[in-house]
PDB file of C-alpha atoms in Angstrom:
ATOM      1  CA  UNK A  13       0.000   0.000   0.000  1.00  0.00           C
ATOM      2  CA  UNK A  14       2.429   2.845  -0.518  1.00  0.00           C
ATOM      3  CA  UNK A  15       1.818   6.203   0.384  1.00  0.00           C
ATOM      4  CA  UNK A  16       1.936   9.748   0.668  1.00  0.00           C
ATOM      5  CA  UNK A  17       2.843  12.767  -0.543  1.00  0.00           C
ATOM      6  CA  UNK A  18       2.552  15.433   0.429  1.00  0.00           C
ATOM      7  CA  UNK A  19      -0.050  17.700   2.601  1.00  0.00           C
ATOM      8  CA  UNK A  20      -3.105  18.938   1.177  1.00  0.00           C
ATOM      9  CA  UNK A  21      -3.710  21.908  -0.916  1.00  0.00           C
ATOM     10  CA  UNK A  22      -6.517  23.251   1.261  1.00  0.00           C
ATOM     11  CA  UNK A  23      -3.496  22.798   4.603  1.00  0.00           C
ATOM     12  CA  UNK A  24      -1.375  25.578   2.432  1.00  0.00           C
ATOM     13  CA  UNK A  25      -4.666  27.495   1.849  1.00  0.00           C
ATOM     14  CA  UNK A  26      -5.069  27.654   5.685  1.00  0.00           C
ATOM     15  CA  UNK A  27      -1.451  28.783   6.390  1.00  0.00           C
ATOM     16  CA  UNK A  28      -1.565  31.226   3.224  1.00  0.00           C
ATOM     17  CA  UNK A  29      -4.241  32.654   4.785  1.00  0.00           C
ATOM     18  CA  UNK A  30      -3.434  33.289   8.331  1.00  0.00           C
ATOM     19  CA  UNK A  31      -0.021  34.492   7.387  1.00  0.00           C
ATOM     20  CA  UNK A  32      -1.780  37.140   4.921  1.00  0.00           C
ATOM     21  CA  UNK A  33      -4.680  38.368   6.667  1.00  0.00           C
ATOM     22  CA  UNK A  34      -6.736  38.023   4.034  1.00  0.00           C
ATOM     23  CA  UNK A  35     -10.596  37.952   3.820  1.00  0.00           C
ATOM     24  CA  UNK A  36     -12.100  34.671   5.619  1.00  0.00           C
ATOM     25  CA  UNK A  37     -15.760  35.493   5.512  1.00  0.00           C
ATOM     26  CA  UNK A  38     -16.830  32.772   3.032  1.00  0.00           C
ATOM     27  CA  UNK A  39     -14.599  30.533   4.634  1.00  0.00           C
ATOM     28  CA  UNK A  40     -14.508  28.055   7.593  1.00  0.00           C
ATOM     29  CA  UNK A  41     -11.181  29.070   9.132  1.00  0.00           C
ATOM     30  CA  UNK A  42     -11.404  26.516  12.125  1.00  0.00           C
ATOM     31  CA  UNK A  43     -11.558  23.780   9.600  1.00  0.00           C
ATOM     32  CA  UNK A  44      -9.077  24.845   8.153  1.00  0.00           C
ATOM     33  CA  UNK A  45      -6.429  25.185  10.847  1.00  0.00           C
ATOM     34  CA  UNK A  46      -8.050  22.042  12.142  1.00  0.00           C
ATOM     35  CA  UNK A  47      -7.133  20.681   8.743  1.00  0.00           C
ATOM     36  CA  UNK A  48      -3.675  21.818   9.098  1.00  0.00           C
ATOM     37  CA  UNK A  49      -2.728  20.765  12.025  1.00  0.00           C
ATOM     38  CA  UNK A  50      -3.898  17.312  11.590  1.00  0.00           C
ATOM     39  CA  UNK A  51      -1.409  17.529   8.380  1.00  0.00           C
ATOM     40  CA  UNK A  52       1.058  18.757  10.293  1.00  0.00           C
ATOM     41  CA  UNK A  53       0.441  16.176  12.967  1.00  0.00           C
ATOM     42  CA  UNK A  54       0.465  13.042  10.481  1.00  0.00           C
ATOM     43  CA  UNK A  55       4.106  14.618   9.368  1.00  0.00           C
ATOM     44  CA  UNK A  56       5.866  14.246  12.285  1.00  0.00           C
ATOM     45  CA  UNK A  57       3.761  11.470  13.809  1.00  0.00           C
ATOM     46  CA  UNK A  58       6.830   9.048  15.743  1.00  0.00           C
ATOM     47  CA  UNK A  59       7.112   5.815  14.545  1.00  0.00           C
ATOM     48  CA  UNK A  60       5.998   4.533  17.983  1.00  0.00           C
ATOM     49  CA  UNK A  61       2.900   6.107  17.326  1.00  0.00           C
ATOM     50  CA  UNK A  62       2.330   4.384  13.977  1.00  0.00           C
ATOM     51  CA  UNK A  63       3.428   1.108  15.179  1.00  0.00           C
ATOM     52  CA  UNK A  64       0.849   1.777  17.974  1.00  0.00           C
ATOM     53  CA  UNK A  65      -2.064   2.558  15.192  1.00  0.00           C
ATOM     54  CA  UNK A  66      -0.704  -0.579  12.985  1.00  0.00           C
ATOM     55  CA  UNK A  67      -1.151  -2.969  16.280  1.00  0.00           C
ATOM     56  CA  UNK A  68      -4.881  -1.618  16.453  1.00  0.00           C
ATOM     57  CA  UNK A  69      -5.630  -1.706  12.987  1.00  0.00           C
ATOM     58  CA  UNK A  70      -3.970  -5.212  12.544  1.00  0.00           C
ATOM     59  CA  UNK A  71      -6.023  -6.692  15.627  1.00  0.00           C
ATOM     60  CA  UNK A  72      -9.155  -4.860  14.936  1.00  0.00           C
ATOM     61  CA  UNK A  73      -8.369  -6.404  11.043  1.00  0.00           C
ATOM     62  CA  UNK A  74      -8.198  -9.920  12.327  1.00  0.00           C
ATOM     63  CA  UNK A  75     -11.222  -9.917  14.405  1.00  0.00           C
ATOM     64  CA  UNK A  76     -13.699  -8.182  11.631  1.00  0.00           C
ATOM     65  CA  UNK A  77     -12.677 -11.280   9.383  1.00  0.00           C
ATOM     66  CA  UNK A  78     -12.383 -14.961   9.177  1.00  0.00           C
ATOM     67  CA  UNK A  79      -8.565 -15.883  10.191  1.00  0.00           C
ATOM     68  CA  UNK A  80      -8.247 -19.461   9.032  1.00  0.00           C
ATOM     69  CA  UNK A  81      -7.160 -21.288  12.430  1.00  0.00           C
ATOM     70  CA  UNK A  82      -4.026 -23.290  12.693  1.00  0.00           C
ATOM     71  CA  UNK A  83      -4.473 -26.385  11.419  1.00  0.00           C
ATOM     72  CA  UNK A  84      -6.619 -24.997   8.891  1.00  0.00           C
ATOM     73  CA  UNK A  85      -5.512 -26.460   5.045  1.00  0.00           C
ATOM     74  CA  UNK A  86      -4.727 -22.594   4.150  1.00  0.00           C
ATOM     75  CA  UNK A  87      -2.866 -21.846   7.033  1.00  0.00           C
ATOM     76  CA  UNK A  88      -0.757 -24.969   7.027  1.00  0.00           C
ATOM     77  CA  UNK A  89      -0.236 -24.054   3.493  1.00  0.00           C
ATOM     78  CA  UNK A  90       0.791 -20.678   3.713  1.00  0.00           C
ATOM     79  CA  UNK A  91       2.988 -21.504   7.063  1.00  0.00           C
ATOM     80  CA  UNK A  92       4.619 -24.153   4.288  1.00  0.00           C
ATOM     81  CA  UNK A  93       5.247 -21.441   1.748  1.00  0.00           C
ATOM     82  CA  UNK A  94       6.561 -18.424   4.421  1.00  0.00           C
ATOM     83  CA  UNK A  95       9.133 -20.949   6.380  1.00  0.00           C
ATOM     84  CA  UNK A  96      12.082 -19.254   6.744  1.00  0.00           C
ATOM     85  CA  UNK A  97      10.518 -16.044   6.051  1.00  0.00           C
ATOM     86  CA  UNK A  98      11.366 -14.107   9.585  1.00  0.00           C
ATOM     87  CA  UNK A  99      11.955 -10.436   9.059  1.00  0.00           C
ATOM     88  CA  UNK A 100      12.532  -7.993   6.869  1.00  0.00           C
ATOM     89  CA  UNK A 101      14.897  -4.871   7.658  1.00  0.00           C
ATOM     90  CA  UNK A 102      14.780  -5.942  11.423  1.00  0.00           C
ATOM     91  CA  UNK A 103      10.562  -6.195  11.377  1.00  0.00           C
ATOM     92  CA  UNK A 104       9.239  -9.631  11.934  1.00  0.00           C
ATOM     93  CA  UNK A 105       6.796 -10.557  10.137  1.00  0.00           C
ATOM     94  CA  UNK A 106       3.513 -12.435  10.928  1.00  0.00           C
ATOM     95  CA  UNK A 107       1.132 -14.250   8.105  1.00  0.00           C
ATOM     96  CA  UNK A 108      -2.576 -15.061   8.344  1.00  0.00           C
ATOM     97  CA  UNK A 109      -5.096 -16.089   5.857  1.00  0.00           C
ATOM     98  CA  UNK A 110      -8.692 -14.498   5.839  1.00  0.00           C
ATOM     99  CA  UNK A 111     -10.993 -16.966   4.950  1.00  0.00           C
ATOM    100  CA  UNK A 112     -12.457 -15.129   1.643  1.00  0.00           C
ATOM    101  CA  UNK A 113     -13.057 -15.574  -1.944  1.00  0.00           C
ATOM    102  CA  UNK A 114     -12.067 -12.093  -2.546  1.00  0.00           C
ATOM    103  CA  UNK A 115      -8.346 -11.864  -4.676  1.00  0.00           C
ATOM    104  CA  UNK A 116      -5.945  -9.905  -2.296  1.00  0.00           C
ATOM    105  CA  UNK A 117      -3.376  -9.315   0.135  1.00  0.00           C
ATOM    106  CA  UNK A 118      -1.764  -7.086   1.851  1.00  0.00           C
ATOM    107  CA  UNK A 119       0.768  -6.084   4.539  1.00  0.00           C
ATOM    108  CA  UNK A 120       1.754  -3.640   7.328  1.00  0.00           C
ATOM    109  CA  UNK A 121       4.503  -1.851   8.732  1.00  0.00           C
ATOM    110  CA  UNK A 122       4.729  -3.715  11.416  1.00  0.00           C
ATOM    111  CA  UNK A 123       5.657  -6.924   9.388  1.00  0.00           C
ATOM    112  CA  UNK A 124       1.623  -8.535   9.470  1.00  0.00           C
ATOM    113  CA  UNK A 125       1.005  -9.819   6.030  1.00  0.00           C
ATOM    114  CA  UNK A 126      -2.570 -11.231   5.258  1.00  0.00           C
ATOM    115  CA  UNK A 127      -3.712 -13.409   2.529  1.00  0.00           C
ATOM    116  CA  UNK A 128      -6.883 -13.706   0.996  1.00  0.00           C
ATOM    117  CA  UNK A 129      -8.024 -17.465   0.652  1.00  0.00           C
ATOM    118  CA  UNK A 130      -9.610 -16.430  -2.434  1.00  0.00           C
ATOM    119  CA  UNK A 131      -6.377 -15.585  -4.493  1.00  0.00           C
ATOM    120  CA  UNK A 132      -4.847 -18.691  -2.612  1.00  0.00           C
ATOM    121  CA  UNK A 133      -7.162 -20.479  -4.312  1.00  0.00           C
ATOM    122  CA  UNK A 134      -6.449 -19.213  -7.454  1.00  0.00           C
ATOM    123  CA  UNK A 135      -2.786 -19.149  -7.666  1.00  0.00           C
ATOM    124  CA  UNK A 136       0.001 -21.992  -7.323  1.00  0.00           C
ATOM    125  CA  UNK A 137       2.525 -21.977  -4.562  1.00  0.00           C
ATOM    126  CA  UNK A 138       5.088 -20.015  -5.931  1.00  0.00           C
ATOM    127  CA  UNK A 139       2.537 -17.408  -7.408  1.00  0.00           C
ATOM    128  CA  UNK A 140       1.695 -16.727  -3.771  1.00  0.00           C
ATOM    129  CA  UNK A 141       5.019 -16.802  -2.900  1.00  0.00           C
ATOM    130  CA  UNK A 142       5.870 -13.912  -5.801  1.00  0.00           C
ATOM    131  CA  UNK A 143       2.544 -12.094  -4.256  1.00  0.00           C
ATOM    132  CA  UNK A 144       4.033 -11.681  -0.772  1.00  0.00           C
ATOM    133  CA  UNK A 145       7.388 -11.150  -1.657  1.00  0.00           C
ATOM    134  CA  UNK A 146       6.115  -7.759  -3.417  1.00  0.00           C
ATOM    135  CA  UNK A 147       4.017  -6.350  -0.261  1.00  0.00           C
ATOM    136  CA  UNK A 148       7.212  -7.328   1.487  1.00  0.00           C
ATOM    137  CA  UNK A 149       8.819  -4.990  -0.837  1.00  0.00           C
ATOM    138  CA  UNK A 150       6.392  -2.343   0.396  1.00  0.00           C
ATOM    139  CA  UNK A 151       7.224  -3.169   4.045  1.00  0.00           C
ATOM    140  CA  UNK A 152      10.911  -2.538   3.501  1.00  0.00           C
ATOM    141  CA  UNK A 153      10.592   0.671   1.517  1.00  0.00           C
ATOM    142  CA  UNK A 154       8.087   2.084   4.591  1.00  0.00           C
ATOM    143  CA  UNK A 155       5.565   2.493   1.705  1.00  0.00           C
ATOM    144  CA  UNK A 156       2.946   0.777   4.220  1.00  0.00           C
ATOM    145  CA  UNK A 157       3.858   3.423   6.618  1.00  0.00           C
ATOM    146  CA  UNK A 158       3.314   6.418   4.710  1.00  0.00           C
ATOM    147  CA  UNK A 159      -0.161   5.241   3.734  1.00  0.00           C
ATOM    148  CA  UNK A 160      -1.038   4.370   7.162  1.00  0.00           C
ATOM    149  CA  UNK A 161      -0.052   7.824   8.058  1.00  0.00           C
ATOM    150  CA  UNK A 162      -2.043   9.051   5.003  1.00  0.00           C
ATOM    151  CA  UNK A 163      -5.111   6.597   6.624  1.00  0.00           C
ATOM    152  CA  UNK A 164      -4.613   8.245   9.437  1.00  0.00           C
ATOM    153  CA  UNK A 165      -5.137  12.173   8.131  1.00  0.00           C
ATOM    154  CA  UNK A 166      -8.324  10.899   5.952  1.00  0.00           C
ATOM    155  CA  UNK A 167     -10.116   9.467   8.908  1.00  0.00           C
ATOM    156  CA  UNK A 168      -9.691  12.974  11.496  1.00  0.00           C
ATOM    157  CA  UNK A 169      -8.402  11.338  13.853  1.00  0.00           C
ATOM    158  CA  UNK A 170      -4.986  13.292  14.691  1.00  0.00           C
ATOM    159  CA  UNK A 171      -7.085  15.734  16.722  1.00  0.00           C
ATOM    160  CA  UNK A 172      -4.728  15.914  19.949  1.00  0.00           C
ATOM    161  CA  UNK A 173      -1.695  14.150  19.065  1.00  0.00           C
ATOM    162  CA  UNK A 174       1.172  15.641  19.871  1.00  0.00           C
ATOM    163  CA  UNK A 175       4.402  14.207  18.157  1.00  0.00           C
ATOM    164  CA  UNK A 176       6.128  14.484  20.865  1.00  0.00           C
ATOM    165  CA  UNK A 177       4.053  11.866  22.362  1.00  0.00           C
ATOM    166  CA  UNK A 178       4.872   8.204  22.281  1.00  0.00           C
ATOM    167  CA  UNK A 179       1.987   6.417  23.260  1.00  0.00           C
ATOM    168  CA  UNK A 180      -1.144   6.228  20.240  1.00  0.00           C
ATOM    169  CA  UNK A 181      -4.982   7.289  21.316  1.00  0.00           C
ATOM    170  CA  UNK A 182      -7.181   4.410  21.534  1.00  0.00           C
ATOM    171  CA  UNK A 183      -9.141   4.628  18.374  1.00  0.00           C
ATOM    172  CA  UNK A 184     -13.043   3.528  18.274  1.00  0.00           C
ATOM    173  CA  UNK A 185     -14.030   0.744  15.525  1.00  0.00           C
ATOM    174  CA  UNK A 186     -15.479   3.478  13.585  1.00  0.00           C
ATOM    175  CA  UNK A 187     -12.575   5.144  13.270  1.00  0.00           C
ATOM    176  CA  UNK A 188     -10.637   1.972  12.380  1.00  0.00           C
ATOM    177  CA  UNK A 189     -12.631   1.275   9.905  1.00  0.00           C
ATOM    178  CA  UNK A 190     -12.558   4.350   7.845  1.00  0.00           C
ATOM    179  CA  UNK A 191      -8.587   3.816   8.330  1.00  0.00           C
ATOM    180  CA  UNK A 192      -9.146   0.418   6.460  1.00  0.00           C
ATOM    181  CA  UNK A 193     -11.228   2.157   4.075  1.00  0.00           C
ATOM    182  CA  UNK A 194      -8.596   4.893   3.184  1.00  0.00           C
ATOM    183  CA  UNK A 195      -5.826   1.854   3.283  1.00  0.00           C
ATOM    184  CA  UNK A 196      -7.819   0.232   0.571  1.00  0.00           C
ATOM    185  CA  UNK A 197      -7.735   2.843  -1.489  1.00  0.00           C
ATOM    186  CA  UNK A 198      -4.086   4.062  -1.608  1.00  0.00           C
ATOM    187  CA  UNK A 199      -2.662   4.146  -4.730  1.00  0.00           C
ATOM    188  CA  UNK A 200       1.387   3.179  -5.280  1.00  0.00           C
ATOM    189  CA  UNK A 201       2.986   4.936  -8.003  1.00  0.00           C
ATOM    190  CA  UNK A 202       4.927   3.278 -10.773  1.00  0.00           C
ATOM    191  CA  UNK A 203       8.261   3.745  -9.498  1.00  0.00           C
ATOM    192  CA  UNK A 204       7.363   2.366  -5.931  1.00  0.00           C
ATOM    193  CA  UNK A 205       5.444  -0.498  -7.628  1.00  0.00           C
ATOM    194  CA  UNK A 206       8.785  -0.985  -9.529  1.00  0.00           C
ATOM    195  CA  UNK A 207      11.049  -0.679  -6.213  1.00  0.00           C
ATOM    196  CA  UNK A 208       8.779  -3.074  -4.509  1.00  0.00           C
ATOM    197  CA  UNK A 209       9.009  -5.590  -7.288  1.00  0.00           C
ATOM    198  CA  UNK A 210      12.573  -5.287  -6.879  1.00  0.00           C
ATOM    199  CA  UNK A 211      13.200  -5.579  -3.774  1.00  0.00           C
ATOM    200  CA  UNK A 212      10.797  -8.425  -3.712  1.00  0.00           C
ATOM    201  CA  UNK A 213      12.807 -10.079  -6.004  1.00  0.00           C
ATOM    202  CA  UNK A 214      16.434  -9.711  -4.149  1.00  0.00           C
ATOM    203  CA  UNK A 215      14.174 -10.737  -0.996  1.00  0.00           C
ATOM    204  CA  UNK A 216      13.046 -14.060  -2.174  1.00  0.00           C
ATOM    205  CA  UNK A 217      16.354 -15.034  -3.683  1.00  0.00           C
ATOM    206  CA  UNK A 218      18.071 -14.286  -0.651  1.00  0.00           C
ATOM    207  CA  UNK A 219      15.744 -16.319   1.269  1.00  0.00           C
ATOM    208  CA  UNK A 220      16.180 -19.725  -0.448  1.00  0.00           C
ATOM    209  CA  UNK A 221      12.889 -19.046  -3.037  1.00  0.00           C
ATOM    210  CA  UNK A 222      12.364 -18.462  -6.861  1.00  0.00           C
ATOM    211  CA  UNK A 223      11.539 -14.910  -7.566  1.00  0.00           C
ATOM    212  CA  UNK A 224      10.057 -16.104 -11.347  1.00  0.00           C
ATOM    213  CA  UNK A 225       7.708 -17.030  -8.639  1.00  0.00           C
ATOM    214  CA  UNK A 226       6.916 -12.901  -8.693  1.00  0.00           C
ATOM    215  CA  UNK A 227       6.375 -12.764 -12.510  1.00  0.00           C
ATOM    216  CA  UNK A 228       4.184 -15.856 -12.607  1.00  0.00           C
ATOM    217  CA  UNK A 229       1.997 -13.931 -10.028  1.00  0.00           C
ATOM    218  CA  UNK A 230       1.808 -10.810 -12.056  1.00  0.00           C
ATOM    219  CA  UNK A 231       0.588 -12.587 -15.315  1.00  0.00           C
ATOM    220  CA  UNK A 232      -1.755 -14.832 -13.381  1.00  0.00           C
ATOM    221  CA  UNK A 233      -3.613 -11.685 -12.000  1.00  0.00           C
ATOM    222  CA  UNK A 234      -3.070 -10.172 -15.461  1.00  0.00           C
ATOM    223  CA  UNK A 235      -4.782 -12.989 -17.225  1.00  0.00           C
ATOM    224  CA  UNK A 236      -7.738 -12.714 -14.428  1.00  0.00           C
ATOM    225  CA  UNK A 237      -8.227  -9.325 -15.315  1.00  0.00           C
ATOM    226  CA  UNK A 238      -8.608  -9.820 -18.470  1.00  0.00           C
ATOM    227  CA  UNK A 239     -11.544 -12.603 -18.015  1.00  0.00           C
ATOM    228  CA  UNK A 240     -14.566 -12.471 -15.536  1.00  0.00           C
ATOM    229  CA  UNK A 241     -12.995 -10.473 -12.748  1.00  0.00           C
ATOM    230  CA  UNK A 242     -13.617 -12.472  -9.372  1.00  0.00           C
ATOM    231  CA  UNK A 243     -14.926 -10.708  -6.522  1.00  0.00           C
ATOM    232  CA  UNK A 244     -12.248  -8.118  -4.742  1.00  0.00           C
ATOM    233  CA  UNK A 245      -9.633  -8.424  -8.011  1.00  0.00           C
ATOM    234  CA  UNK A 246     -10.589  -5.446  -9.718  1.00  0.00           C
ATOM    235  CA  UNK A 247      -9.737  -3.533  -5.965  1.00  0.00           C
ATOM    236  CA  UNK A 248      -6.423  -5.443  -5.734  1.00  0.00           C
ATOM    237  CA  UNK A 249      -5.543  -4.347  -9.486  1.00  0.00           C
ATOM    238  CA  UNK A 250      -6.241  -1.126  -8.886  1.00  0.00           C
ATOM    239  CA  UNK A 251      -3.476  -0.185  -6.267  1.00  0.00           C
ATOM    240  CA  UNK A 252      -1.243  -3.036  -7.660  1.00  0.00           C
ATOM    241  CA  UNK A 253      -1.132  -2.506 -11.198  1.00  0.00           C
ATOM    242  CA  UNK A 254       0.599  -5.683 -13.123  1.00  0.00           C
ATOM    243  CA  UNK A 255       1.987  -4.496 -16.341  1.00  0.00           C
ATOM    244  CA  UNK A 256       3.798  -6.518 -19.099  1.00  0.00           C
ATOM    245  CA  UNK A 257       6.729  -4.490 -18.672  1.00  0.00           C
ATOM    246  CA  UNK A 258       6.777  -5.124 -14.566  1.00  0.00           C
ATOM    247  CA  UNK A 259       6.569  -8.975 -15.713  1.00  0.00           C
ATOM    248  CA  UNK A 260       8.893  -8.880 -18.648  1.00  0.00           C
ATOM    249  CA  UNK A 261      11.383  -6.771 -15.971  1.00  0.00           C
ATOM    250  CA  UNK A 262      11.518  -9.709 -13.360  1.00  0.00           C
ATOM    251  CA  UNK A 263      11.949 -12.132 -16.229  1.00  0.00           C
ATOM    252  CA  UNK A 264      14.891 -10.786 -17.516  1.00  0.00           C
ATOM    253  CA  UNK A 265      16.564 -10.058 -13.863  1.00  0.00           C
ATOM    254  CA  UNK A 266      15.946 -14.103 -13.173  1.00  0.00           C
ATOM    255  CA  UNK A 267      17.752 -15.273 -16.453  1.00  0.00           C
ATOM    256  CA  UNK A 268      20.319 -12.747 -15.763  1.00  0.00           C
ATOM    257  CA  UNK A 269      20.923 -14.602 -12.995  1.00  0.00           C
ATOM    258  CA  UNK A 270      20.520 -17.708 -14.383  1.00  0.00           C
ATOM    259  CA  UNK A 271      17.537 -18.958 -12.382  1.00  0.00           C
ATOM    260  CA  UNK A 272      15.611 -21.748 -13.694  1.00  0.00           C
ATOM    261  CA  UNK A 273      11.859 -21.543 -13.951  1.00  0.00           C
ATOM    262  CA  UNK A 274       9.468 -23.087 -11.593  1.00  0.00           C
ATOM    263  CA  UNK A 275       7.807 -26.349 -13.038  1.00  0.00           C
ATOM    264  CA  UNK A 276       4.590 -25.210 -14.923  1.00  0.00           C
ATOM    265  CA  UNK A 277       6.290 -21.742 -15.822  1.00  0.00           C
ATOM    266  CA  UNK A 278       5.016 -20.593 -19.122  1.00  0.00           C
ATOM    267  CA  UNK A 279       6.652 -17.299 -19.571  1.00  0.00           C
ATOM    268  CA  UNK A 280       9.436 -16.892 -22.152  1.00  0.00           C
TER     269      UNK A 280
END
């Protein structure tokens, strides 16, 4: 989920404003500030605070859905596929499925990575594999971060947080919800898509596992597009967008390095 930019336009409008002196008759100056501030609040937010906001999220996450039990034929599965898997930069990471037919996954900046059951279903081993190794990609480059902070801003609820503060307000389920909302609608750019792909790819190698597994992924969701989109793809395609040139990018990097395809690998 990568993630953001820069503050709004209406934030400098505020400042502009109460720097100039101008005219705020037609305008609701307290919203404004408010506006500001929260901006201003989200940019220097401590990363104890975010990891505080993750935790909530990530618990509040597991309990709205279905987390396939251990034991469970997806979570034995995906415990298979992630062995080995620990950390990234120093963050451990921590894998669930949700029990869904929806076609996604994500992860956070604390290291949680959640997979849908519904693209496990659809996708082969190392597809998965290639899935997770790009929102780990995300992880490491503290995309996930910035869009939580960006979450955070979009769903007012800054008011009162000081960054000097370490410990994170209890936020209400409503609250956390609009968060996942906002989450689910950050968009990545190209170039951070790119990075993660990347660094995906160096990640898997390093840890004992194919990255072709990476461009299989991408042209299996490709190919899905293209048909009768199942339910949540469309959303997952629309902040992860698979492009023959991402594909055709990994590719090349693997027989660079002389990696051998995966059995069942149809890519040239």
């Amino acid at each position: 989920m990568k993630l953001l930019r820069k503050i709004r336009t209406g934030v400098f409008l505020a400042l502009a404003i109460a720097a100039g002196g101008c005219s705020t008759s037609n305008l609701n100056m307290s919203g404004l500030m408010s506006g500001a501030s929260k901006a201003l609040q989200a940019a220097t937010i401590s990363d104890d605070q975010v990891r505080g906001y993750v935790h909530e999220y990530i618990a509040y996450s597991d309990k709205q859905n279905k987390v396939a039990p251990a034991g469970n034929k997806y979570a034995v599965r995906l415990a298979r596929l992630t062995q080995g898997l620990n950390s990234v930069d120093g963050i451990p990471l921590n894998f669930k499925v949700y029990l869904t037919n929806d076609v996604n996954a994500f992860a956070c900046a604390d290291g949680s990575v959640r997979v849908y059951s519904g693209l496990m279903d659809r996708m082969t081993d190392d597809e998965v594999l290639g899935v997770i190794g790009h929102e780990i990609g995300h992880v490491a480059h503290k995309d996930t971060r910035k869009a939580f902070q960006e979450a955070l801003l979009q769903s007012a609820v800054l008011d009162g947080i000081g960054s000097t503060s370490a410990t994170a307000a209890a936020l209400t389920n409503s609250q956390l919800s609009q968060i996942g909302q906002s989450l689910l609608s950050a968009r990545y750019s190209q170039k951070q898509e790119s990075n993660a792909d990347d660094y995906g790819y160096d990640f898997l190698k390093a840890n004992g596992k194919n990255p072709w597994s990476m461009a299989m992924a991408f042209s299996k969701l490709e190919s899905m597009e293209a048909g009768a989109a199942p339910n949540g793809l469309q959303q997952m395609f629309s902040s992860h967008p698979s492009t023959p040139a991402r594909i055709q990018h990994i590719a090349d990097r693997c027989r660079k390095d002389k990696i051998t395809p995966p059995k069942g690998c149809t890519l040239k």
